[in-house]
CSV table of C-alpha atoms in Angstrom, one decimal:
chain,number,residue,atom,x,y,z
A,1,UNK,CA,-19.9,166.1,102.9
A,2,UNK,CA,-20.7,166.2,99.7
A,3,UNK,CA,-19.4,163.3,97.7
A,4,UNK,CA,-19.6,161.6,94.2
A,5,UNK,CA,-22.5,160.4,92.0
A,6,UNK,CA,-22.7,156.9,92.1
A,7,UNK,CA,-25.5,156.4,88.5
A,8,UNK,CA,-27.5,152.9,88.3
A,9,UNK,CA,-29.5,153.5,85.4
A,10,UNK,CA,-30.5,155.6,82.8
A,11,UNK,CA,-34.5,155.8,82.1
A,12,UNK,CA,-37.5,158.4,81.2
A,13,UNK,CA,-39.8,160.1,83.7
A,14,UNK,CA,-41.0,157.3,85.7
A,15,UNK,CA,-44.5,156.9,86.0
A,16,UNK,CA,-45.0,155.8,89.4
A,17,UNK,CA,-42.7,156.6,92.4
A,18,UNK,CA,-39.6,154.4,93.5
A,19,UNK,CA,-40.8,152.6,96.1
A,20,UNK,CA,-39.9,154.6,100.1
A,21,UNK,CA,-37.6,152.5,101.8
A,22,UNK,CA,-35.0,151.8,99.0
A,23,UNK,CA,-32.0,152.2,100.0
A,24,UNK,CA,-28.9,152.2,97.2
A,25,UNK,CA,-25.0,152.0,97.4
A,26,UNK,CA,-23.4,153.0,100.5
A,27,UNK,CA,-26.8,153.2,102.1
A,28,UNK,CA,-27.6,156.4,100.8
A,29,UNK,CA,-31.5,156.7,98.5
A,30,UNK,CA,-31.7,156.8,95.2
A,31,UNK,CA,-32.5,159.5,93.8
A,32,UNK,CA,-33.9,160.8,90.3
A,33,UNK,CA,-31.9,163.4,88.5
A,34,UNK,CA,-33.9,165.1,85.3
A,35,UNK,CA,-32.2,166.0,82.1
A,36,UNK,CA,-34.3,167.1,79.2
A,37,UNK,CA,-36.5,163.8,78.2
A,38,UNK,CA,-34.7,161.6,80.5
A,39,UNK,CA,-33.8,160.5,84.0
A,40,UNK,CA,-31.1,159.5,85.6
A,41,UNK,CA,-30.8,157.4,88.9
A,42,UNK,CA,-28.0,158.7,91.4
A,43,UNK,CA,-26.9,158.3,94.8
A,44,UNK,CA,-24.1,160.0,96.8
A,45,UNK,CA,-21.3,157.6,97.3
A,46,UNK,CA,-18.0,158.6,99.4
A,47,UNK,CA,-15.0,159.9,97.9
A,48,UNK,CA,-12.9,157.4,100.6
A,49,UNK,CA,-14.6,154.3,98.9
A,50,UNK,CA,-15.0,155.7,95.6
A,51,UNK,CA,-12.3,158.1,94.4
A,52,UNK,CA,-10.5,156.2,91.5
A,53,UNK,CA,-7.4,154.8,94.0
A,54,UNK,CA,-9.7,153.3,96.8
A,55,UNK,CA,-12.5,151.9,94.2
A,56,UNK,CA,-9.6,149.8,92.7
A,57,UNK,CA,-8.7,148.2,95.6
A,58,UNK,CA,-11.9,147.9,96.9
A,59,UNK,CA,-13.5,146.1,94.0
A,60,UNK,CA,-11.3,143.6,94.3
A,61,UNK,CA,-12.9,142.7,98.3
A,62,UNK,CA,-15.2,140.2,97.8
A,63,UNK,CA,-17.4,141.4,100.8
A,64,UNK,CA,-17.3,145.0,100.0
A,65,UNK,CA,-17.8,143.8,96.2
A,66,UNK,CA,-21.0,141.4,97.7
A,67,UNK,CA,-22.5,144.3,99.5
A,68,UNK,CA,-22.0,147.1,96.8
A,69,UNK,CA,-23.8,144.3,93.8
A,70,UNK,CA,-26.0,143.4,95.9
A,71,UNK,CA,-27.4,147.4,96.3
A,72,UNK,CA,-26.6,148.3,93.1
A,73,UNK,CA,-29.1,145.5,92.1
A,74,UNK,CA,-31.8,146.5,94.3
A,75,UNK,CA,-32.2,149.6,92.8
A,76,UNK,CA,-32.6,148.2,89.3
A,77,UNK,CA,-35.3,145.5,90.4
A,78,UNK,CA,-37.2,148.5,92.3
A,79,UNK,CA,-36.8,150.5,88.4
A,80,UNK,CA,-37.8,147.7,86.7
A,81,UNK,CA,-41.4,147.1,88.5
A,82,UNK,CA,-42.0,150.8,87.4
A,83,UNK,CA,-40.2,151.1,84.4
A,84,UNK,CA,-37.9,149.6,81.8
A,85,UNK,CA,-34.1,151.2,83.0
A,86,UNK,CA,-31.1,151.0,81.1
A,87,UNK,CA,-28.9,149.2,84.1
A,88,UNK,CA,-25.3,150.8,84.2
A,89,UNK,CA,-22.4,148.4,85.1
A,90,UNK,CA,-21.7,148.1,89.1
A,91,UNK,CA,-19.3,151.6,90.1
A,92,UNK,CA,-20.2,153.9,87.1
A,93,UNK,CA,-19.1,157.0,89.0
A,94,UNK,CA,-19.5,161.2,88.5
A,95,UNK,CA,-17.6,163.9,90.3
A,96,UNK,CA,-20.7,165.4,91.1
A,97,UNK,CA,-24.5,166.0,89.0
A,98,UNK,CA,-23.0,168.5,86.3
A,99,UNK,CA,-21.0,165.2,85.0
A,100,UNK,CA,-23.2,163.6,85.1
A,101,UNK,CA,-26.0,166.1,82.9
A,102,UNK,CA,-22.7,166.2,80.7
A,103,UNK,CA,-22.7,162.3,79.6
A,104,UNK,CA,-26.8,162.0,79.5
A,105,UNK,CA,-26.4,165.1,76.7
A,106,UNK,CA,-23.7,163.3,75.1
A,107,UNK,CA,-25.7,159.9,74.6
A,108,UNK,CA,-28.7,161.4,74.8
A,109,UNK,CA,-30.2,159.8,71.4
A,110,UNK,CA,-28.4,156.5,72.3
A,111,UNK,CA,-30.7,156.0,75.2
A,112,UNK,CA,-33.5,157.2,73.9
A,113,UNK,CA,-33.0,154.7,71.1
A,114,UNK,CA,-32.3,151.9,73.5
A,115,UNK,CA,-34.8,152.7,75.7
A,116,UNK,CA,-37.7,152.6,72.9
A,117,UNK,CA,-36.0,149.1,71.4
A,118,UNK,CA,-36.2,147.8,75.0
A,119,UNK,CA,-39.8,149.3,76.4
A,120,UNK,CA,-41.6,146.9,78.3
A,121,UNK,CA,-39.5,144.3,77.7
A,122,UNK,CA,-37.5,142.3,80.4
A,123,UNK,CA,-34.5,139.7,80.7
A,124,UNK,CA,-35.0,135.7,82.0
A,125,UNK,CA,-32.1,133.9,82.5
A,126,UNK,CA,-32.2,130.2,82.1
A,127,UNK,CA,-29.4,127.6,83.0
A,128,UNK,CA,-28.7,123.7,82.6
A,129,UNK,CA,-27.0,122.1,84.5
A,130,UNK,CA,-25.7,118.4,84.5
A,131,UNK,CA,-26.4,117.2,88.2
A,132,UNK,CA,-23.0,115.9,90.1
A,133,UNK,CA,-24.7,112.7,90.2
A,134,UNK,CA,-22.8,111.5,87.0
A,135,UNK,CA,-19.5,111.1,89.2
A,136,UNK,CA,-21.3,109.1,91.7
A,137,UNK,CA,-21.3,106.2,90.9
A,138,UNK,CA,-17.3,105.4,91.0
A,139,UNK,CA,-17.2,105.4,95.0
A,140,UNK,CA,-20.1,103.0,95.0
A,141,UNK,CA,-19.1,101.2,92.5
A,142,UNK,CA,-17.6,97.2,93.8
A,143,UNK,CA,-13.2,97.3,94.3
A,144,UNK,CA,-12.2,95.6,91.3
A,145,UNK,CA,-10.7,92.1,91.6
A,146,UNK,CA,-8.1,92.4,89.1
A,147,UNK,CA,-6.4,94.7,86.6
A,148,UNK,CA,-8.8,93.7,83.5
A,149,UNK,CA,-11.7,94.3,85.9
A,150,UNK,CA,-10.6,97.8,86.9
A,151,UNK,CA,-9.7,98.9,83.4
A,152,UNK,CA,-13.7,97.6,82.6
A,153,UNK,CA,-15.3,99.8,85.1
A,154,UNK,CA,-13.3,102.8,84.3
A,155,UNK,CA,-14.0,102.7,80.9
A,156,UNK,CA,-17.7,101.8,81.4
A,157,UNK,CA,-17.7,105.1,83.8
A,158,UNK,CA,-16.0,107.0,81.1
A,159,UNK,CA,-18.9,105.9,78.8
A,160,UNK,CA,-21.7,107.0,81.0
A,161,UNK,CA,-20.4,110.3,81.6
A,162,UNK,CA,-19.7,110.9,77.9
A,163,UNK,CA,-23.7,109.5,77.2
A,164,UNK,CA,-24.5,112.3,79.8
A,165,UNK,CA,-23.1,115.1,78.2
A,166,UNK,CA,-24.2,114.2,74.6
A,167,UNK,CA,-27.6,114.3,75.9
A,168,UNK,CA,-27.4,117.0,78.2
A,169,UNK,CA,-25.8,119.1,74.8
A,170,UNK,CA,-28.2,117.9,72.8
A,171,UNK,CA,-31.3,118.9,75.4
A,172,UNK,CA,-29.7,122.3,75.8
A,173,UNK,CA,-29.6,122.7,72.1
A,174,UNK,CA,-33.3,122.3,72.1
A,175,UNK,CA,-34.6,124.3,74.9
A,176,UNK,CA,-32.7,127.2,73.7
A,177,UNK,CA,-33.8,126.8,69.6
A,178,UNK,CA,-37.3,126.8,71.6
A,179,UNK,CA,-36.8,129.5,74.0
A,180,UNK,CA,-35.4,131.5,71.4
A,181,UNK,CA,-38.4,131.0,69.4
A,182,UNK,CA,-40.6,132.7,72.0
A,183,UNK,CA,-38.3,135.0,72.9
A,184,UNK,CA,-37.3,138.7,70.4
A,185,UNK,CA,-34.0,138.6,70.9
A,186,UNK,CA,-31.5,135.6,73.0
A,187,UNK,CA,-27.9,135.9,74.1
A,188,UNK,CA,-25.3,132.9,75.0
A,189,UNK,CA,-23.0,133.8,78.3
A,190,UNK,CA,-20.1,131.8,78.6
A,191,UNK,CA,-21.2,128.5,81.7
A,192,UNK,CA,-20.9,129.8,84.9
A,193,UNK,CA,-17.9,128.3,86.9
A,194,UNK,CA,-18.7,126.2,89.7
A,195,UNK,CA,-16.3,127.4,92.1
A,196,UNK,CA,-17.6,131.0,91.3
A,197,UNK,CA,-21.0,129.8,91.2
A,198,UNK,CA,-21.4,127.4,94.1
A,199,UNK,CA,-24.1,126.0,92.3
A,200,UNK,CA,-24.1,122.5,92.2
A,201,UNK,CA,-23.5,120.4,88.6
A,202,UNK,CA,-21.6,121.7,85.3
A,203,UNK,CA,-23.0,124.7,83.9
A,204,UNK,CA,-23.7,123.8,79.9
A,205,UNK,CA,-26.0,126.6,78.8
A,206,UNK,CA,-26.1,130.2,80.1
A,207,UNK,CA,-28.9,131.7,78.2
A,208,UNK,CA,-30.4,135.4,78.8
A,209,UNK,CA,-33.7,135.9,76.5
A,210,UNK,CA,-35.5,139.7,75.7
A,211,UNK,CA,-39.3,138.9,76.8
A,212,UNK,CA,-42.4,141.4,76.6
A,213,UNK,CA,-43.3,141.8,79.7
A,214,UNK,CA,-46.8,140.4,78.1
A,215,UNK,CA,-45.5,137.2,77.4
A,216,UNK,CA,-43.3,136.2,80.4
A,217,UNK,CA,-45.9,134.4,81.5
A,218,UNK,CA,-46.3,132.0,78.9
A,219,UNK,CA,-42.5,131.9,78.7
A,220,UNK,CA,-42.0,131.0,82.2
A,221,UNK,CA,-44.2,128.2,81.7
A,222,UNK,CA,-42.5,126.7,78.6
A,223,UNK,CA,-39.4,126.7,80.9
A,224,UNK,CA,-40.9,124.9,83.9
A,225,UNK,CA,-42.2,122.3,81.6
A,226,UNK,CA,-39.1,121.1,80.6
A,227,UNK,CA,-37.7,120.6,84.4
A,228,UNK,CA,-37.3,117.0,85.4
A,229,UNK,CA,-38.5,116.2,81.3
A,230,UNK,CA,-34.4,114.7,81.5
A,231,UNK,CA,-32.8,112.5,84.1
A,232,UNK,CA,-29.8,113.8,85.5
A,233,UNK,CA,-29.8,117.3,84.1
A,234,UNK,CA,-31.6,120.5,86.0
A,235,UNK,CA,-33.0,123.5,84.5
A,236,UNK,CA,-32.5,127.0,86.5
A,237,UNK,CA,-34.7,130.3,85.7
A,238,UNK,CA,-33.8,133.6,86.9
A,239,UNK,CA,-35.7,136.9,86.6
A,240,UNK,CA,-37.3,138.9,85.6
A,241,UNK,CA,-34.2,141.0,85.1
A,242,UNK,CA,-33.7,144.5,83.9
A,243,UNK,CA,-32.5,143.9,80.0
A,244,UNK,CA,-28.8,144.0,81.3
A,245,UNK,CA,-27.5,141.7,78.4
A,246,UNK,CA,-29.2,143.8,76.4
A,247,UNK,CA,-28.1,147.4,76.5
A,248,UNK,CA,-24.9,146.7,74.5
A,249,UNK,CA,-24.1,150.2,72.6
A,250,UNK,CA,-20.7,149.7,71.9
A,251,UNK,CA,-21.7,149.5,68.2
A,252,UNK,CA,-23.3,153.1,68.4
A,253,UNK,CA,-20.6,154.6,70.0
A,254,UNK,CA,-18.4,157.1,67.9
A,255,UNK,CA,-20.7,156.6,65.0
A,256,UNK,CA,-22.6,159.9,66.0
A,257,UNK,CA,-22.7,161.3,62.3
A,258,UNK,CA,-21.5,165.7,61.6
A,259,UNK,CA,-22.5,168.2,64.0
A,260,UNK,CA,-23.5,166.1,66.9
A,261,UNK,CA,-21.0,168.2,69.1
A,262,UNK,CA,-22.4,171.6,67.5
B,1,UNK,CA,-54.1,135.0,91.0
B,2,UNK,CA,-50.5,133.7,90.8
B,3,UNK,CA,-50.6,135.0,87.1
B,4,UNK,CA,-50.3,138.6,88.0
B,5,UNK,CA,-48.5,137.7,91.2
B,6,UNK,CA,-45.7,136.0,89.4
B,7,UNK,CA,-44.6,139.2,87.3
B,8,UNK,CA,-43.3,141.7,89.7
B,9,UNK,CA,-41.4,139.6,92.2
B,10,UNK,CA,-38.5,137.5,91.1
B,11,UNK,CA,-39.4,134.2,90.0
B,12,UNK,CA,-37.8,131.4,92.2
B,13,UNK,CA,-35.2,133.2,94.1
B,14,UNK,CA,-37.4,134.6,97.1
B,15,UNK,CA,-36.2,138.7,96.8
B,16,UNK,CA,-32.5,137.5,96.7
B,17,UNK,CA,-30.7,136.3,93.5
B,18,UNK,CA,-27.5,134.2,93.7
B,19,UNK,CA,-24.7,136.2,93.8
B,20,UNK,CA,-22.8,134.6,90.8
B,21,UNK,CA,-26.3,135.6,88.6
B,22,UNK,CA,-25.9,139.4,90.0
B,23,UNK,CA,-22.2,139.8,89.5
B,24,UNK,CA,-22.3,138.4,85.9
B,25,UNK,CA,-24.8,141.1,85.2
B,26,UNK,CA,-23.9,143.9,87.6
B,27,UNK,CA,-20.2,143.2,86.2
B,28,UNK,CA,-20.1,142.0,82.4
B,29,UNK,CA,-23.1,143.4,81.2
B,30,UNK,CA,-25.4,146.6,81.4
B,31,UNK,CA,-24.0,150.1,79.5
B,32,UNK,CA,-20.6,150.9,79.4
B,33,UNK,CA,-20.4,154.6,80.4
B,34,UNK,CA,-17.1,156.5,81.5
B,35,UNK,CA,-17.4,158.5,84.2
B,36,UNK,CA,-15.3,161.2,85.5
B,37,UNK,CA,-14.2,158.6,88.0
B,38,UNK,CA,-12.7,155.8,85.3
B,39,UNK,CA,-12.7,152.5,86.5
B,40,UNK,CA,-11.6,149.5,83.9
B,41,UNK,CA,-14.4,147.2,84.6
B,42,UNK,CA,-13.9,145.4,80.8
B,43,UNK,CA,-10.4,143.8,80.7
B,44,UNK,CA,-8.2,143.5,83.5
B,45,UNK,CA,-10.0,144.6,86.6
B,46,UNK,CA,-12.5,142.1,86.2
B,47,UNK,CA,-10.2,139.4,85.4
B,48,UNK,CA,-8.5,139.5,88.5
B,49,UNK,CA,-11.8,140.2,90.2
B,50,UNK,CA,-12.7,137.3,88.5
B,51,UNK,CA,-9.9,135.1,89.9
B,52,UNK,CA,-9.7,136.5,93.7
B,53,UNK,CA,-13.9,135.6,93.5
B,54,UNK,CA,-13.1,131.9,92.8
B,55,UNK,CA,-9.9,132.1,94.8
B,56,UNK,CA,-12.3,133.2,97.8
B,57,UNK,CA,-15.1,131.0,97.1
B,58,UNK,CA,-12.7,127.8,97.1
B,59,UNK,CA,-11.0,128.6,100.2
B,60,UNK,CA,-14.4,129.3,101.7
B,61,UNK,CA,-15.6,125.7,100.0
B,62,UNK,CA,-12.6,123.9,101.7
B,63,UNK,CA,-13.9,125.6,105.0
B,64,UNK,CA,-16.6,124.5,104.8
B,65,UNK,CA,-15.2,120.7,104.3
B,66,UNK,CA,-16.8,120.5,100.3
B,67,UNK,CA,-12.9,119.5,99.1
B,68,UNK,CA,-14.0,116.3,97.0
B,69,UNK,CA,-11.7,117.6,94.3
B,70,UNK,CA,-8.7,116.8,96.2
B,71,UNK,CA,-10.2,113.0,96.6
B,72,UNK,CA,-11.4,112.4,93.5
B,73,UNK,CA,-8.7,110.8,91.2
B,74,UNK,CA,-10.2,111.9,88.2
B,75,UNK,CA,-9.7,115.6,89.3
B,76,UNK,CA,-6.6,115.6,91.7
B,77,UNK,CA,-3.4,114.5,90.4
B,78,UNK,CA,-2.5,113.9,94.4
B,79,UNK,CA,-5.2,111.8,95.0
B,80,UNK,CA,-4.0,109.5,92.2
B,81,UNK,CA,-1.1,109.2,93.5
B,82,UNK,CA,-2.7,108.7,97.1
B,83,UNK,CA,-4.4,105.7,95.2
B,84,UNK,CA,-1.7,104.0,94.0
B,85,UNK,CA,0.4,104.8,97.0
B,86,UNK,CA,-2.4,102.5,99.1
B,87,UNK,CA,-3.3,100.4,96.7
B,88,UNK,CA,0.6,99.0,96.7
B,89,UNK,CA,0.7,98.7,100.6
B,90,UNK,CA,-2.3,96.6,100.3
B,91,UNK,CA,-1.1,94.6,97.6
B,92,UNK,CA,2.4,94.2,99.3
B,93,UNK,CA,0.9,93.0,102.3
B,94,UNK,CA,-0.7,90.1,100.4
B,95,UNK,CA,2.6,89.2,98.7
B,96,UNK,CA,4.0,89.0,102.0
B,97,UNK,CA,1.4,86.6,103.4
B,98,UNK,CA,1.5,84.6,100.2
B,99,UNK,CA,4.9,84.5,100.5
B,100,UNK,CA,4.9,83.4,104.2
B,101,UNK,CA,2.4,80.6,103.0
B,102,UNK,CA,4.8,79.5,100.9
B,103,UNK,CA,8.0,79.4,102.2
B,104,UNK,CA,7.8,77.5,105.4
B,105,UNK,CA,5.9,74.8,104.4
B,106,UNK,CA,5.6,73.9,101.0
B,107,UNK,CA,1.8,71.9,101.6
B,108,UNK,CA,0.2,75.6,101.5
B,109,UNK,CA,-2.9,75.4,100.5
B,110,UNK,CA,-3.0,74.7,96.7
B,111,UNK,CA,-5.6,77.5,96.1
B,112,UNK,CA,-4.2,80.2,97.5
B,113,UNK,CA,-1.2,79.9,95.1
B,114,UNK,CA,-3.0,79.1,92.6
B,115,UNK,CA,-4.2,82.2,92.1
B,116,UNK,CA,-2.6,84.0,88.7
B,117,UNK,CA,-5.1,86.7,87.8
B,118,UNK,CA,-4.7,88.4,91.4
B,119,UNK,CA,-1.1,88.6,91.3
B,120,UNK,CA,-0.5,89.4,87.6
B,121,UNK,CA,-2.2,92.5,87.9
B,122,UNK,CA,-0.9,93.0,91.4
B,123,UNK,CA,2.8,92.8,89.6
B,124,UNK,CA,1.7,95.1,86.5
B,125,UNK,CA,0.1,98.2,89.1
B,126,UNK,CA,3.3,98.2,91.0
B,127,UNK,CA,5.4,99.0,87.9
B,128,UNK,CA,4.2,102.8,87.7
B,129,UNK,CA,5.2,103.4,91.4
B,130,UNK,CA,8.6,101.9,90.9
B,131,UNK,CA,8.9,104.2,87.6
B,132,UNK,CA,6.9,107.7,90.3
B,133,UNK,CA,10.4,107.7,92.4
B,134,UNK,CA,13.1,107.5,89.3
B,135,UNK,CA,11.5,110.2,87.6
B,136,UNK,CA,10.8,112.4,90.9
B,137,UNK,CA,14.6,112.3,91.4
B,138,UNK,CA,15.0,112.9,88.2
B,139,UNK,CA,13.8,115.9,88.8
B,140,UNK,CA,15.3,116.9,91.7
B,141,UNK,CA,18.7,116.1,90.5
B,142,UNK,CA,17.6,118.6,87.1
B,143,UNK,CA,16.7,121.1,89.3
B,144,UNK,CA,19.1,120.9,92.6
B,145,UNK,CA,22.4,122.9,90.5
């Protein structure tokens, strides 16, 4: 069987070999498809998962969905120790390798662009969160012996929690002026959801921040300094990512000036 | 040296990210690119992706016995009304043994009567639950035809 042409990423000739064992969507090795100055990085993906009717429906199982992101991803960490990749969104999909020649010739100077403004450079992620602990306190908190009593403690609760997220604002304001600072370029994703995230706490910044590779060192250890600096409120870092948040191109599309389809 | 350790494996997440952090990437961000095989990841796919995820994740939460949502008053319209619904029982069954103090022999205790802060609140939290029922039939009666 032949199949369809599942593409992760778009990058140039890498300079060091993927690493053996990697195995990609559906189980199946990436592998690297050449096209003038750049490569792209495709796997064979069944039509019965991945034909436009069946991908619909099964995007939309969260343990297919679980095991499909979680692949996808592996292959972009394994391109990003070797290289700086442009990561594709999760089911970019090609009827077979002439499709996808056609759309690298097509955006050919938009990745090439992209790829030289990203070189070398990768994504953090860095969350704050303010711990549960906040709501605590109302359980615990003695019965009240009469109406005036019970109005006191609820508004004294109300107060705390308000105090909370003024400073937990104010601290995120901060770390993120700073972290921008060191950082070339920073973008602000909407807070995570709990019930999505399972992480424990309320999501109040969802930062992702463009690093040299150079200098994530030093910007690692700006952001571990600032754990445990406020009660109540935790810092998260994730990474190093491939620069997913920022490959946007949607400006660039369309703009192509005369006789780029000569 | 942890410094040149550090760079090539993930920081802090031991090989395997959190599955919200990979979806939010994997889905909302990274090139847009239509392939012969078109798929709408930007607008309404992902929404309802989106919603079955926490849809999923909640009822897997609940199986897990994490439903402090449906507890907490302050989240949980039910459990308010769980509150009140127990707080009145309690409360009536003090009236009632005040009131048997009282009325058999008039030599109660004087203390135990005497006593206005813990039954003028008492009176004032058992107004909403007389207004809960009225309104609930309300309701119903709007609704029933």
């Amino acid at each position: 069987m032949n199949g369809l042409r599942y593409v992760y990423a778009v990058c140039r000739p890498l300079g060091a070999p993927l690493q053996t064992a990697l195995s990609g969507v559906a189980g199946d090795p990436p592998r690297l498809l050449a096209h003038h100055g750049l490569i792209a990085v495709v796997s064979h993906v069944p039509e019965r998962d991945f034909a436009e009717e069946p991908l619909r429906r099964r995007l939309e199982d969260l343990d297919w969905l679980t095991e499909t992101a979680r692949a996808h991803q592996q292959v972009i960490d394994a391109l990003t120790a070797v290289t700086t990749p442009l990561p594709l969104r999760l089911a970019t999909v090609f009827r077979d390798d002439s499709g996808v020649r056609v759309m690298m010739e097509e955006r050919e100077q938009d990745f090439l662009r992209t790829l030289d403004r990203l070189d070398g450079r990768v994504e953090w992620g860095v969350k704050v969160y303010v711990e549960p602990e906040a709501r605590e306190p109302e359980p615990a908190a003695a019965r009240p012996v009469s109406g005036r009593d019970y109005l006191r403690q609820r508004r004294t609760l109300a107060r705390a929690q308000e105090d909370t997220w003024q400073r937990a604002e104010e601290f995120a304001a901060r770390l993120h002026a700073t972290l921008s600072a060191r950082a070339e370029d920073a973008r602000l994703h909407p807070p995570q959801n709990s019930a999505l995230s399972e992480a424990s706490g309320q999501n109040v910044l969802n930062a992702a921040y463009l690093v040299p590779r150079a200098q994530s060192e030093e910007f690692v250890e700006i952001v571990d300094r600032t754990k445990g600096e406020e009660p109540g409120i935790r810092v998260e870092l994730t990474g190093p990512w491939a620069a997913y948040s920022f490959v946007d191109m949607t400006e660039e599309v369309g703009a192509g000036g005369p006789g780029e389809d000569a | 040296m942890t410094m040149a350790s550090r760079m090539p494996e993930p920081y802090g997440q031991g090989g395997g990210a959190n599955l919200a952090d990979i979806l939010e990437r994997v889905l909302d961000k990274g090139i847009v690119i239509a392939g012969d095989i078109r798929i709408n990841l930007l607008d309404i796919e992902l929404l309802t992706i989106k919603l079955r995820l926490i849809v999923a994740s909640v009822d897997k939460a609940k199986e897990m016995g994490i439903d402090w949502w449906e507890d907490d008053p302050a989240l949980s319209s039910g459990a308010r009304r769980k509150e009140l619904a127990r707080e009145n029982a309690e409360l009536r069954e003090r009236l009632a043994r005040l009131e048997e103090l009282t009325e058999p022999e008039e030599l109660a205790e004087p203390e135990e009567l005497a006593e206005p802060e813990e039954l003028e609140p008492a009176r004032a939290r058992q107004k909403p639950r007389r207004d809960a029922p009225r309104e609930a039939r309300g309701n119903a009666r709007k609704e029933s035809p």
